[in-house]
Tab-separated table of C-alpha atoms and ligand atoms in Angstrom:
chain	number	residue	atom	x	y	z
A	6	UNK	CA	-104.693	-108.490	-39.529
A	7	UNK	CA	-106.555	-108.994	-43.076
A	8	UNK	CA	-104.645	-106.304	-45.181
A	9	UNK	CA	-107.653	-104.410	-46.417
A	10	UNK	CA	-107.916	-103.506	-42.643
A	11	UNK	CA	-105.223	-101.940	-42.160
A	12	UNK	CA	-105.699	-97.867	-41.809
A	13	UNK	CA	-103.723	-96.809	-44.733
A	14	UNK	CA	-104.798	-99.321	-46.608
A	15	UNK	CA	-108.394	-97.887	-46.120
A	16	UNK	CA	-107.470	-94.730	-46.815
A	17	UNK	CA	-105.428	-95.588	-49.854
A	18	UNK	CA	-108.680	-97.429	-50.878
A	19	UNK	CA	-110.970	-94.327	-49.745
A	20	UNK	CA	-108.575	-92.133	-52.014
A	21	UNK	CA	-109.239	-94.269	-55.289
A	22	UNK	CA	-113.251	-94.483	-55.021
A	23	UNK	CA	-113.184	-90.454	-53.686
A	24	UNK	CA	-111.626	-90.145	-57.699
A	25	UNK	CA	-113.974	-92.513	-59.216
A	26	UNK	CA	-116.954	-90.969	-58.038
A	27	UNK	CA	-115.323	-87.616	-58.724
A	28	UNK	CA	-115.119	-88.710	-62.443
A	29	UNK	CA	-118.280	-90.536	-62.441
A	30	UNK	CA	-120.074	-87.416	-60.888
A	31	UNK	CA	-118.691	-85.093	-63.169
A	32	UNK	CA	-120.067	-87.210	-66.139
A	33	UNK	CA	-123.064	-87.706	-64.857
A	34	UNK	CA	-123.796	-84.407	-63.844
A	35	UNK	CA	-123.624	-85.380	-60.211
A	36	UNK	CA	-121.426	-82.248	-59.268
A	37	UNK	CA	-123.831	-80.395	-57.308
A	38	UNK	CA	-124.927	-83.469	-55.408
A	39	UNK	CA	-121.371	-83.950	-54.432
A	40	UNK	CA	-120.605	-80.713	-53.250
A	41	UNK	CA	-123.664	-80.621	-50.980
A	42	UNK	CA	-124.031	-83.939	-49.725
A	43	UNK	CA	-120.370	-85.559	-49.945
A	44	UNK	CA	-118.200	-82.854	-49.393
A	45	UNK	CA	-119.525	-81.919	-45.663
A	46	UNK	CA	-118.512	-84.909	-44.609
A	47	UNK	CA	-114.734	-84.140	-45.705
A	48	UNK	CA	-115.463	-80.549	-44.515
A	49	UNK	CA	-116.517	-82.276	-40.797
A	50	UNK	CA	-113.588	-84.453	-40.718
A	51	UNK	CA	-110.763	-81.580	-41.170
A	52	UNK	CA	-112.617	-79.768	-38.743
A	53	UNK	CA	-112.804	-82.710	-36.468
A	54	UNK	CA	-109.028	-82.546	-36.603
A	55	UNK	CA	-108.309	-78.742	-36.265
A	56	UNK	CA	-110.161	-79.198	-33.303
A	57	UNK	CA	-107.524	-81.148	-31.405
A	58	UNK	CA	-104.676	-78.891	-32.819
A	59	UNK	CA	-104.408	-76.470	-30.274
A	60	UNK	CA	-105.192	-78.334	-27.307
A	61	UNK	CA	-102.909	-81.346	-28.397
A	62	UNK	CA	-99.898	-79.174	-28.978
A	63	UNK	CA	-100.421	-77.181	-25.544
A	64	UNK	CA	-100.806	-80.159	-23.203
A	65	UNK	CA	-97.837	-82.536	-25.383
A	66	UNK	CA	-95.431	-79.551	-24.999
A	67	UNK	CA	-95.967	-79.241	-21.398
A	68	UNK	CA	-95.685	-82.710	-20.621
A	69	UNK	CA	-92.628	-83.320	-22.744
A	70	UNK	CA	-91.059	-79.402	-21.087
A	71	UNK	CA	-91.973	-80.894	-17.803
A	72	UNK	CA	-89.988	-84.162	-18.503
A	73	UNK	CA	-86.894	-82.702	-19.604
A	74	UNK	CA	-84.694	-82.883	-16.854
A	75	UNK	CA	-81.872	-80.483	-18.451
A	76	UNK	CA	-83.241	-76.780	-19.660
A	77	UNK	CA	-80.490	-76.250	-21.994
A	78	UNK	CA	-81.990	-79.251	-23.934
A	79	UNK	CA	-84.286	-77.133	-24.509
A	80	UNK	CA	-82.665	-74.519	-26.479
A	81	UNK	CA	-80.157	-76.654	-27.714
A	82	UNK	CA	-82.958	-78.652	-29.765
A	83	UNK	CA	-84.789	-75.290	-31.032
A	84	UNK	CA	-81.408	-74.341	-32.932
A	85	UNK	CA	-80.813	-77.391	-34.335
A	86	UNK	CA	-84.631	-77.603	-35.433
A	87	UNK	CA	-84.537	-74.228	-37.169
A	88	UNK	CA	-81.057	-74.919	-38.691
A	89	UNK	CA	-82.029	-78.318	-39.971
A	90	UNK	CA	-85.367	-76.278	-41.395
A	91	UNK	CA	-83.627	-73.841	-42.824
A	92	UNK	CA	-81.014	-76.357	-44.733
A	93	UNK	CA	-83.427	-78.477	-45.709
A	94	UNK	CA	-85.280	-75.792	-46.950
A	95	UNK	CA	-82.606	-74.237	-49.416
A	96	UNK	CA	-82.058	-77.454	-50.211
A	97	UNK	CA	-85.193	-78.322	-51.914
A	98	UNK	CA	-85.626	-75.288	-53.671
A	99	UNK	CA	-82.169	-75.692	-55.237
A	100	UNK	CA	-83.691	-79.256	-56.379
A	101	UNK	CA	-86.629	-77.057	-57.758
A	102	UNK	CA	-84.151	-74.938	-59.430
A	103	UNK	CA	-82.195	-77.708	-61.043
A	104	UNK	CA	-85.138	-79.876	-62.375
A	105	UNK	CA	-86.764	-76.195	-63.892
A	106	UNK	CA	-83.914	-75.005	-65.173
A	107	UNK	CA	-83.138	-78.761	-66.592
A	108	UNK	CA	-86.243	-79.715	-68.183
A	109	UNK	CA	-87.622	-76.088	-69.075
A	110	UNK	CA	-90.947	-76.870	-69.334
A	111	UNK	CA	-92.340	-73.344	-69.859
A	112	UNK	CA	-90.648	-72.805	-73.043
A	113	UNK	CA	-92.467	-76.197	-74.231
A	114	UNK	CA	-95.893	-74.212	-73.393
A	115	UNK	CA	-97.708	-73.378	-76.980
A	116	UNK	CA	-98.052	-69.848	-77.463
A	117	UNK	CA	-101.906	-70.387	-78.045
A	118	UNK	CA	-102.274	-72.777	-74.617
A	119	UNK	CA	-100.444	-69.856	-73.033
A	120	UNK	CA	-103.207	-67.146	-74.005
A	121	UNK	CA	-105.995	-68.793	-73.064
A	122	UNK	CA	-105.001	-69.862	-69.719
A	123	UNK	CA	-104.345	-66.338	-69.279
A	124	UNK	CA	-107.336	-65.424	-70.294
A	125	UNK	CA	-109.334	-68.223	-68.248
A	126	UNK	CA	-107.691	-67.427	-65.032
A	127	UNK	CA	-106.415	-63.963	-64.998
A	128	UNK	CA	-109.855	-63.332	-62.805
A	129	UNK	CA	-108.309	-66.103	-60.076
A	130	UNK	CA	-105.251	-63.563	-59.318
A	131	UNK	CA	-105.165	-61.599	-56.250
A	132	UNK	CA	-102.440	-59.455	-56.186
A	133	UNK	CA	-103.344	-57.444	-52.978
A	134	UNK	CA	-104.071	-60.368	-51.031
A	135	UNK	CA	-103.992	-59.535	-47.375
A	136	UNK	CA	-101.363	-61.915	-46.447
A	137	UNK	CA	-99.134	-61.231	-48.591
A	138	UNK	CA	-99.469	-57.362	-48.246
A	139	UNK	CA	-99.134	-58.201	-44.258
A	140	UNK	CA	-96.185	-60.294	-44.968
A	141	UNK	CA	-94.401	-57.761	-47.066
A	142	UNK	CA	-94.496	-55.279	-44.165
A	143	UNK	CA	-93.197	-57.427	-41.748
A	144	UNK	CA	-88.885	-56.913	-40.724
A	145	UNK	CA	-87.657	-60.051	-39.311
A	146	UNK	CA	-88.308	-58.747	-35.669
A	147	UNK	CA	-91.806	-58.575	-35.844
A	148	UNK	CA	-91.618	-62.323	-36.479
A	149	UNK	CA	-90.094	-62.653	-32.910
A	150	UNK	CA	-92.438	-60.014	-31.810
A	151	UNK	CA	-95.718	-62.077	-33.291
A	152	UNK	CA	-94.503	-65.351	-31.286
A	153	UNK	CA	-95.442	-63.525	-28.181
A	154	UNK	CA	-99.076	-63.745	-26.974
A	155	UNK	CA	-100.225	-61.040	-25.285
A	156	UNK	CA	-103.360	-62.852	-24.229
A	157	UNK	CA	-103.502	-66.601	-22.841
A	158	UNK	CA	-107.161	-66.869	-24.475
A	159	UNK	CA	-106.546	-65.098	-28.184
A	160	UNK	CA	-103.463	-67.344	-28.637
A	161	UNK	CA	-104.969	-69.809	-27.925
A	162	UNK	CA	-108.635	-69.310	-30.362
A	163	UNK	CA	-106.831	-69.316	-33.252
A	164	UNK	CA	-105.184	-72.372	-35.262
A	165	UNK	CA	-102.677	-69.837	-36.694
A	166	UNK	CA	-101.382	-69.055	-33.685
A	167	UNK	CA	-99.487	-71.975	-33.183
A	168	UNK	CA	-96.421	-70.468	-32.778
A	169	UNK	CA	-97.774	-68.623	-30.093
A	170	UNK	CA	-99.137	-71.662	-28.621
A	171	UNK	CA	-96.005	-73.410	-28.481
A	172	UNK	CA	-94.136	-69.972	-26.717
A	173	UNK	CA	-96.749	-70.628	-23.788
A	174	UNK	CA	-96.628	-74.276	-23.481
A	175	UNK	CA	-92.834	-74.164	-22.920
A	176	UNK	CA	-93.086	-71.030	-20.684
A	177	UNK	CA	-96.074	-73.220	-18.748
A	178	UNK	CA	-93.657	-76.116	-19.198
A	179	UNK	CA	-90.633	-74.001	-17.417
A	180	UNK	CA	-92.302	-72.452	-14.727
A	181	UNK	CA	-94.010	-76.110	-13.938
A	182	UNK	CA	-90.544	-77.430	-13.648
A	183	UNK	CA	-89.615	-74.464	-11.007
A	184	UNK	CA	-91.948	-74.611	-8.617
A	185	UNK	CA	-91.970	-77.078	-5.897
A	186	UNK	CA	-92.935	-80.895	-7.096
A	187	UNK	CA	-95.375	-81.091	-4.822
A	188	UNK	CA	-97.408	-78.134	-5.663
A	189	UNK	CA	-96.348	-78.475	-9.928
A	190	UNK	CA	-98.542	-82.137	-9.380
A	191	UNK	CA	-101.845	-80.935	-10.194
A	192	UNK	CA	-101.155	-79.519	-12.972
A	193	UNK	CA	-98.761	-81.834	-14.582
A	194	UNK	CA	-101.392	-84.629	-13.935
A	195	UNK	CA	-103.998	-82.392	-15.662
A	196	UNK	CA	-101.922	-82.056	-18.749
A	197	UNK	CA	-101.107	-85.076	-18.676
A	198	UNK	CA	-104.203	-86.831	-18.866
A	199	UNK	CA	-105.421	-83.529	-21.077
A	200	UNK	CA	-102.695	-84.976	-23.280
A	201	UNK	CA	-103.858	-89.173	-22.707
A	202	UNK	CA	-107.239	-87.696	-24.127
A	203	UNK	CA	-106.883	-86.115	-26.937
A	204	UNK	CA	-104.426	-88.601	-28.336
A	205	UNK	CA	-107.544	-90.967	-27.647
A	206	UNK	CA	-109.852	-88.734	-29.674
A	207	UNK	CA	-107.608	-88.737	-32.328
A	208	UNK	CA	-107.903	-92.559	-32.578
A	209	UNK	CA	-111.457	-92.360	-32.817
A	210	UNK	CA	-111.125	-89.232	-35.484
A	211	UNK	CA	-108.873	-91.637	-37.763
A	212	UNK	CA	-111.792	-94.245	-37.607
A	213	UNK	CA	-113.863	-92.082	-40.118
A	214	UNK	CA	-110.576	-90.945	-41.905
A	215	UNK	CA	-111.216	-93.096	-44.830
A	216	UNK	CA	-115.187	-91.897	-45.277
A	217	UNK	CA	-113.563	-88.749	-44.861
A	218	UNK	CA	-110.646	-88.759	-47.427
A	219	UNK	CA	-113.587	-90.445	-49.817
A	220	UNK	CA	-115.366	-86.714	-49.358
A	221	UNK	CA	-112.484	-84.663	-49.708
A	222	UNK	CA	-111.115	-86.375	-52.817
A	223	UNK	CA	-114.534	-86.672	-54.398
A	224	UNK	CA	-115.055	-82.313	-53.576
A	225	UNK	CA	-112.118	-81.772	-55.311
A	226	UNK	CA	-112.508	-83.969	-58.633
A	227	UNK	CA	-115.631	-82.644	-59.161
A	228	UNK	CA	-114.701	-78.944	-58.199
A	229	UNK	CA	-111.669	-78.955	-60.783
A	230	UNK	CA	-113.428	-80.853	-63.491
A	231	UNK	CA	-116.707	-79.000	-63.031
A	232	UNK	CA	-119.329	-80.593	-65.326
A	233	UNK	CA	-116.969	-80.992	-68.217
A	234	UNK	CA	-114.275	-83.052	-67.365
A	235	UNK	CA	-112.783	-83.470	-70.389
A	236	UNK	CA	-111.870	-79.372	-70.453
A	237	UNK	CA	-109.914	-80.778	-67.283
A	238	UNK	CA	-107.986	-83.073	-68.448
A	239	UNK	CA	-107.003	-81.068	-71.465
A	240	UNK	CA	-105.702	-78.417	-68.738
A	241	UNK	CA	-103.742	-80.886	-67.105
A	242	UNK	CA	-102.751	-81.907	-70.314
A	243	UNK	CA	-101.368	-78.531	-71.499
A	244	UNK	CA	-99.825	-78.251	-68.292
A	245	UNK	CA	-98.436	-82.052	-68.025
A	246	UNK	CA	-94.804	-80.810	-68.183
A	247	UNK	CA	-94.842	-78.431	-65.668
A	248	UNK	CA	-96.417	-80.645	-62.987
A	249	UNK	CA	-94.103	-83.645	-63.842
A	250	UNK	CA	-91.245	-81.576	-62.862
A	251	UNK	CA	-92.304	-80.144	-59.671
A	252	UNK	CA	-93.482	-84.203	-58.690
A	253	UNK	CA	-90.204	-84.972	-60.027
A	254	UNK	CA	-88.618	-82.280	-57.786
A	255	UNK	CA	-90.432	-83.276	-54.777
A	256	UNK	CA	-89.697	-87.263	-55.472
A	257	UNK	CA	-85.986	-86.393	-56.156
A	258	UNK	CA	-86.024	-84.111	-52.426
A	259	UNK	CA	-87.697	-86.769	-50.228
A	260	UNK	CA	-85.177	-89.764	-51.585
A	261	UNK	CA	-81.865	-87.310	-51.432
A	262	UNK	CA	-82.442	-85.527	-48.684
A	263	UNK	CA	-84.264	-86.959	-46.417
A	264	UNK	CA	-82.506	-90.790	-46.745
A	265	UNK	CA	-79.188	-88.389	-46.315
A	266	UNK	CA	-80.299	-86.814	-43.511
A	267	UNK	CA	-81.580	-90.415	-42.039
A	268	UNK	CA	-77.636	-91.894	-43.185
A	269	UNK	CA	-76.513	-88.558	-41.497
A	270	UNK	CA	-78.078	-88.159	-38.095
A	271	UNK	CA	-79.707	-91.612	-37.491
A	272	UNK	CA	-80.083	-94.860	-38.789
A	273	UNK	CA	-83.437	-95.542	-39.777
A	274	UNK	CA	-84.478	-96.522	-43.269
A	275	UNK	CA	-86.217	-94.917	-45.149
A	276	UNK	CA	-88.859	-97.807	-46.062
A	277	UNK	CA	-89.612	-98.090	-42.612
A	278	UNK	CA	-90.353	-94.285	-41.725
A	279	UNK	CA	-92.890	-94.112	-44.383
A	280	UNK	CA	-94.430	-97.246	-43.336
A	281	UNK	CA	-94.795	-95.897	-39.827
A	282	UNK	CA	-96.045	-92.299	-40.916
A	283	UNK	CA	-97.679	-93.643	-44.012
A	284	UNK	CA	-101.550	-92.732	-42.466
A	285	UNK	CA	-100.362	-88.817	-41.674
A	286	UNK	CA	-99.150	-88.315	-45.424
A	287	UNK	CA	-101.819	-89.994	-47.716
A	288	UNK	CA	-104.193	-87.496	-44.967
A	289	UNK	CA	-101.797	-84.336	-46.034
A	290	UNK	CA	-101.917	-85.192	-49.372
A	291	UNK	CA	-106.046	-85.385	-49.151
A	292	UNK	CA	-106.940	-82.509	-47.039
A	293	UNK	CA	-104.061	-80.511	-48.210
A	294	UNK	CA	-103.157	-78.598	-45.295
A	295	UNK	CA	-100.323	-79.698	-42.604
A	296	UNK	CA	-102.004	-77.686	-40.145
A	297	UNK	CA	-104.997	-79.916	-40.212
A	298	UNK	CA	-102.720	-82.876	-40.274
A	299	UNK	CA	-100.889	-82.012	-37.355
A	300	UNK	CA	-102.463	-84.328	-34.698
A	301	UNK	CA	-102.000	-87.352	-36.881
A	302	UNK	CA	-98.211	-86.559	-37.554
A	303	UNK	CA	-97.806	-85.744	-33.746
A	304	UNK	CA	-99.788	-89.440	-33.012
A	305	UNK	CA	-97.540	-91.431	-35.689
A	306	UNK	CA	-94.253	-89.885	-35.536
A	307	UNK	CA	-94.170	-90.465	-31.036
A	308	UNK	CA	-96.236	-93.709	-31.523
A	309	UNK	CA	-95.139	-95.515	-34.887
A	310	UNK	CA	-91.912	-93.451	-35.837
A	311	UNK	CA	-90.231	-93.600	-31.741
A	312	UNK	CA	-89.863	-90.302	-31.579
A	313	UNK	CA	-89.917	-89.373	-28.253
A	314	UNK	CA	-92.578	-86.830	-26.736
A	315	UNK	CA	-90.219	-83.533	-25.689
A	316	UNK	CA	-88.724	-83.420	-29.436
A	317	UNK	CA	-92.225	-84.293	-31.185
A	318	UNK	CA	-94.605	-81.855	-29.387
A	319	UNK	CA	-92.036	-79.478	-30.433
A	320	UNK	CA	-90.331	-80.079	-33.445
A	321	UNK	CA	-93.568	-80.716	-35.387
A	322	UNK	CA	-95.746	-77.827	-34.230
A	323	UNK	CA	-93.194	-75.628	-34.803
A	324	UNK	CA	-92.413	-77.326	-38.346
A	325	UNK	CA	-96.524	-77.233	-39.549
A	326	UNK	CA	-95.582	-73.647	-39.278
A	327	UNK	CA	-92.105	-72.541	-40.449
A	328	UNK	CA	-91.105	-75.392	-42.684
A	329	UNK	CA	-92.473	-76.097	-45.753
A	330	UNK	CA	-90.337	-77.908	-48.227
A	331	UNK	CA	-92.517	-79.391	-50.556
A	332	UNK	CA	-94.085	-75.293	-50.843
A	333	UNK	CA	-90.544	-73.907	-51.216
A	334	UNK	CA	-89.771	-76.139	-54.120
A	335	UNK	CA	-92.376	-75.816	-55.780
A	336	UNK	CA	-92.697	-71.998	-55.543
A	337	UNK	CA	-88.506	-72.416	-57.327
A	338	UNK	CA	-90.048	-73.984	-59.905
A	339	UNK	CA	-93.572	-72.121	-60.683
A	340	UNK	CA	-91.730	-69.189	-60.310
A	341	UNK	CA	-89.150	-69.838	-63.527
A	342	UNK	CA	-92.059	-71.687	-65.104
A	343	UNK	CA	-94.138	-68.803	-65.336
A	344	UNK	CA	-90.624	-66.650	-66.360
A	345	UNK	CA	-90.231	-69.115	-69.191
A	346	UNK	CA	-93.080	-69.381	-70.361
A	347	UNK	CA	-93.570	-65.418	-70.629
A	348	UNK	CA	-90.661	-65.214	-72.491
A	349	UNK	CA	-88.097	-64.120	-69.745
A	350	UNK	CA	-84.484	-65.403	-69.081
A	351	UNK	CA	-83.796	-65.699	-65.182
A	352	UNK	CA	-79.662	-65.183	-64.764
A	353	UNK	CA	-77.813	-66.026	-61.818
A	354	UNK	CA	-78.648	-63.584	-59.641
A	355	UNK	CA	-82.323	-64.115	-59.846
A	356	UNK	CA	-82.297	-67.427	-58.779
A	357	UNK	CA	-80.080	-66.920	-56.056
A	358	UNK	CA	-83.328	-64.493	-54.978
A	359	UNK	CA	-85.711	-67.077	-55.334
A	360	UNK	CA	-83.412	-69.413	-52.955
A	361	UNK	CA	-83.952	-66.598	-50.328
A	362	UNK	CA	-87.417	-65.525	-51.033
A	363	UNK	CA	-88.835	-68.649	-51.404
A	364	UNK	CA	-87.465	-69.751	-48.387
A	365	UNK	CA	-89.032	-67.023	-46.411
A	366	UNK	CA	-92.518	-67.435	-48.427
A	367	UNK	CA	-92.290	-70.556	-47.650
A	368	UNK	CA	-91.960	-69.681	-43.717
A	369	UNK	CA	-94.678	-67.366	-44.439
A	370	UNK	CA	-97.104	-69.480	-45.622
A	371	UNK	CA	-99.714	-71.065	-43.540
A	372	UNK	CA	-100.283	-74.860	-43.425
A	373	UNK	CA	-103.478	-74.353	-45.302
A	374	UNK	CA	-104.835	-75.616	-48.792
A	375	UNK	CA	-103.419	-72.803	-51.443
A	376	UNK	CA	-101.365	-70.516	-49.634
A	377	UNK	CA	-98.395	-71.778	-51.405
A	378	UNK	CA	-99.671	-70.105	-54.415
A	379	UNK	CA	-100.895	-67.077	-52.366
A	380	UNK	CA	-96.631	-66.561	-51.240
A	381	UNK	CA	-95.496	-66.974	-54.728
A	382	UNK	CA	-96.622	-63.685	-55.376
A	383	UNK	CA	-93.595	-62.645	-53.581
A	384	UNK	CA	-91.293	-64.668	-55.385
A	385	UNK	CA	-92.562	-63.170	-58.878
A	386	UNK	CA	-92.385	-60.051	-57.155
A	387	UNK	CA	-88.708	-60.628	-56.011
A	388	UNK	CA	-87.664	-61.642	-59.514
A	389	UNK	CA	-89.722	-58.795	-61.779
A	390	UNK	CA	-91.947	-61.742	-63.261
A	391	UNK	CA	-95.811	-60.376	-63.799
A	392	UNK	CA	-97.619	-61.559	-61.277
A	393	UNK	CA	-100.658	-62.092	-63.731
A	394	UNK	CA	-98.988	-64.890	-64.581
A	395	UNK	CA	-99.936	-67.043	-61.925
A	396	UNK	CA	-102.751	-67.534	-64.300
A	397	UNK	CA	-101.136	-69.910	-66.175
A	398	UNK	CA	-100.608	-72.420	-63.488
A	399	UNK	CA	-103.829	-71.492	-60.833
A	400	UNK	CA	-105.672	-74.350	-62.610
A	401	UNK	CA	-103.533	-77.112	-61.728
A	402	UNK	CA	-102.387	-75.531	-58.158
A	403	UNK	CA	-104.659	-77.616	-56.476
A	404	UNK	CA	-102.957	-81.256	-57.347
A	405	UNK	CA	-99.422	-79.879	-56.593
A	406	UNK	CA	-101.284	-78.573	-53.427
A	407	UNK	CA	-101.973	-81.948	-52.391
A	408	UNK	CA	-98.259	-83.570	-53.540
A	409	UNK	CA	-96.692	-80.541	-51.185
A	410	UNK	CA	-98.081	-81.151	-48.597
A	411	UNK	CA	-97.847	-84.719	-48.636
A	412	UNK	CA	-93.737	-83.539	-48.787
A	413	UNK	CA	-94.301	-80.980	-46.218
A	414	UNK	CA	-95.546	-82.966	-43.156
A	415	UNK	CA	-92.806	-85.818	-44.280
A	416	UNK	CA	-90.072	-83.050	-44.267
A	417	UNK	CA	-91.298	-82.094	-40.353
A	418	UNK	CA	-91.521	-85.596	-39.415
A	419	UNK	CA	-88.116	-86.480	-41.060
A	420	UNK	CA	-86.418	-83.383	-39.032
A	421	UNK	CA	-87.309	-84.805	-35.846
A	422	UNK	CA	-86.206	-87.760	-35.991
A	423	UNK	CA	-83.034	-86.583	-36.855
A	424	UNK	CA	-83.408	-84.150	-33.575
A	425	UNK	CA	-84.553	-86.905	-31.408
A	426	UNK	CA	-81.583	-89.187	-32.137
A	427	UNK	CA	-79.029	-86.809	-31.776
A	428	UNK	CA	-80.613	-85.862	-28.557
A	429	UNK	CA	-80.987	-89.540	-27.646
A	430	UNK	CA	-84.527	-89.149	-27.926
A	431	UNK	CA	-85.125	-92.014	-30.706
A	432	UNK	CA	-86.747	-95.329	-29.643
A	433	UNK	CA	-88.166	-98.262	-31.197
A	434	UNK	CA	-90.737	-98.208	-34.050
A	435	UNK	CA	-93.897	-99.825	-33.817
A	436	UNK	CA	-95.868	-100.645	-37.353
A	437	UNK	CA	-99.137	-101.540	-35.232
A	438	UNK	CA	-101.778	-101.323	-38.127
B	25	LIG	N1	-101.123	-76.648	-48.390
B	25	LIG	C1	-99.751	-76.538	-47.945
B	25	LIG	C2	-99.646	-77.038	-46.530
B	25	LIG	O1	-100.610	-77.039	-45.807
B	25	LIG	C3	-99.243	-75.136	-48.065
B	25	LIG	C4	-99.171	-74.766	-49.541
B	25	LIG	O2	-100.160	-74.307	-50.085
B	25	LIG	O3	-98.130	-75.022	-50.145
B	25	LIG	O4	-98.602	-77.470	-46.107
């Protein structure tokens, strides 16, 4: 195959002409055409995807449930998924933590750049944010309470239910695998070909993915630069430090931890499970949202990576939800950027809070673009930092958005492999495109 038709290829090309048009349209005064007439096409495409979300995970899960053929594989993999979370979790904001408190980039921040960022954005801060004020309430029952669905048809209407979705695709799964065979068939067959489906529709979805990462980039060039681009790049300018240490944070994560947790739990290289999953991160990193990414991670990582089914349907559901590394890290490090950059020394103790709270934020925070930023309210919160200061770094949250994410859906698809091949669940990888 010709390499310019290969998918991520496409989309790596679709990425580079969304930015030139995003410059060239914000030159040429071209923003409102873009936003109107290029973005819906991004706008259709995400949709497209969040479509399949729900019905994907439900039918995957209760196949791969209905194939185990030992229950206490069941359980056994959910602890090990939420342990490996949770490590990986600390561990990348204690790589946030090290590269901030290394590099101090918010004590670089002129004292002038600093005042008029605050005064830019200081509108863009929403302290009493709903989530976060729902969040705050919540004691760490009501997160086991909230994974119950007490209706089939609510849990399964909204995308942010997935937790609950998953809860009644393995209860489905359970009871299928208790009744008779004979009378389970119909059902099991359903799913199953439910499942054959959708994985088909998601084929044809990644057909337009490069027209659609085109639109999405393009949207948000010209929504950041506005029609004075060169304002932009000043801000990024200003800001240059700061963002070079959370990519540097995020770079430094996904080649520690994640080739130690490959040399740890399985052999695979590292090369080779980006080159399989390569199509589901460039899409994280342009739609930045995991959620919306989730049916291309599920297709690549059982497909391309050899993950098998049961640990896939499950692992990444559950990890578009509850585990966010790329978020985590960079939460560490906004939150001590903003701290420096007011003026404020963090000691010991606070940063030992920011392991803990980020790491819940982190949990908290839905797969969506910008509700990193929306959690780190807690964090600043946590740590007595003014949350006004969020101001300083609101302009730039949208890039880091996209690199997160990018880290995110990597981090879930990293985690089950490692699952999968202690479980035995590992097969061969196939680099098809
Ligand atoms: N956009 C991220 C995600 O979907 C969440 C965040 O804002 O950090 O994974």
């Amino acid at each position: 195959m010709k390499w310019y038709k290969k998918l991520h290829w496409q989309i790596i090309i679709a990425l580079f002409l969304g930015l030139i048009w995003g410059i060239i349209a914000s030159v040429a005064g071209l923003t409102h055409f873009t936003v109107e007439w290029i973005k819906p096409v991004g706008t259709i495409f995400i949709t497209l995807l969040e479509l399949i979300a729900i019905p994907l995970v439900l039918a995957s899960l209760i196949v791969g449930v209905t194939n185990l053929n030992d229950m206490t594989k069941l359980s056994r993999m959910g602890g090990k998924t939420v342990a490996i979370y949770l490590v990986t979790t600390m561990l990348a904001i204690s790589i946030g933590l090290t590269v901030v408190n290394t590099f101090q980039p918010g004590k670089t921040l002129p004292e002038e750049t600093r005042q008029s960022l605050m005064d830019s954005y200081s509108q863009n801060v929403d302290e009493s944010d709903q989530s976060v004020k729902e969040f705050k309430e919540r004691t760490p029952m009501d997160f086991l309470v909230d994974i119950v669905p007490a209706n089939f048809f609510n849990a399964t209407s909204d995308n942010s239910n997935m937790l609950q979705v998953v809860f009644l695709a393995i209860l489905i799964g359970i009871g299928l695998v208790n009744i008779p065979a004979k009378k389970g068939k119909p059902l099991i067959n359903f799913f199953t070909s439910l499942n054959e489906v959708i994985i088909k529709i998601v084929d044809f979805i990644m057909k337009i993915a490069p027209y659609g990462v085109f639109a999405l980039i393009a949207a948000v060039i010209v929504e950041l630069a506005g029609d004075d681009l060169a304002k932009a790049l000043d801000l990024l300018a200003a800001l240059g430090w700061y963002v070079l240490v959370v990519v540097l944070g995020l770079f430094i994560h996904v080649m520690v931890v994640y080739s130690s947790l490959f040399k740890f739990f399985s052999q695979m290289k590292l090369r080779d499970f980006f080159r399989a999953l390569q199509p589901a991160i460039l899409l994280g990193f342009s739609t930045s949202s995991s959620a919306a990414t989730l049916p291309v991670t599920m297709e690549r990582v059982e497909h391309n990576v050899g993950v098998d089914e049961e640990v896939a349907s499950f692992v990444l559901p559950v990890g578009a939800t509850i585990n966010m590394d790329g978020t985590s890290l960079y939460q560490a490090v906004a939150a001590v950027f903003i701290a420096q950059a007011l003026g404020m020394d963090l000691g010991l103790f606070e940063q030992l809070s920011i392991v803990l709270t980020a790491t819940l934020a982190s949990v908290g925070a839905a797969g969506v673009p910008g509700a990193g930023i929306i959690m780190l309210v807690i964090v600043l919160q946590t740590v007595n930092v003014p949350v006004e200061g969020i101001a300083l770094i609101v302009g730039v949250d949208r890039i880091l958005d996209m690199c997160r994410t990018a880290v995110n859906i990597t981090g879930d698809a990293a985690v089950s492999v490692a699952v999968a091949h202690t479980e035995g669940l590992l097969g061969e990888m196939h680099f098809d495109d």
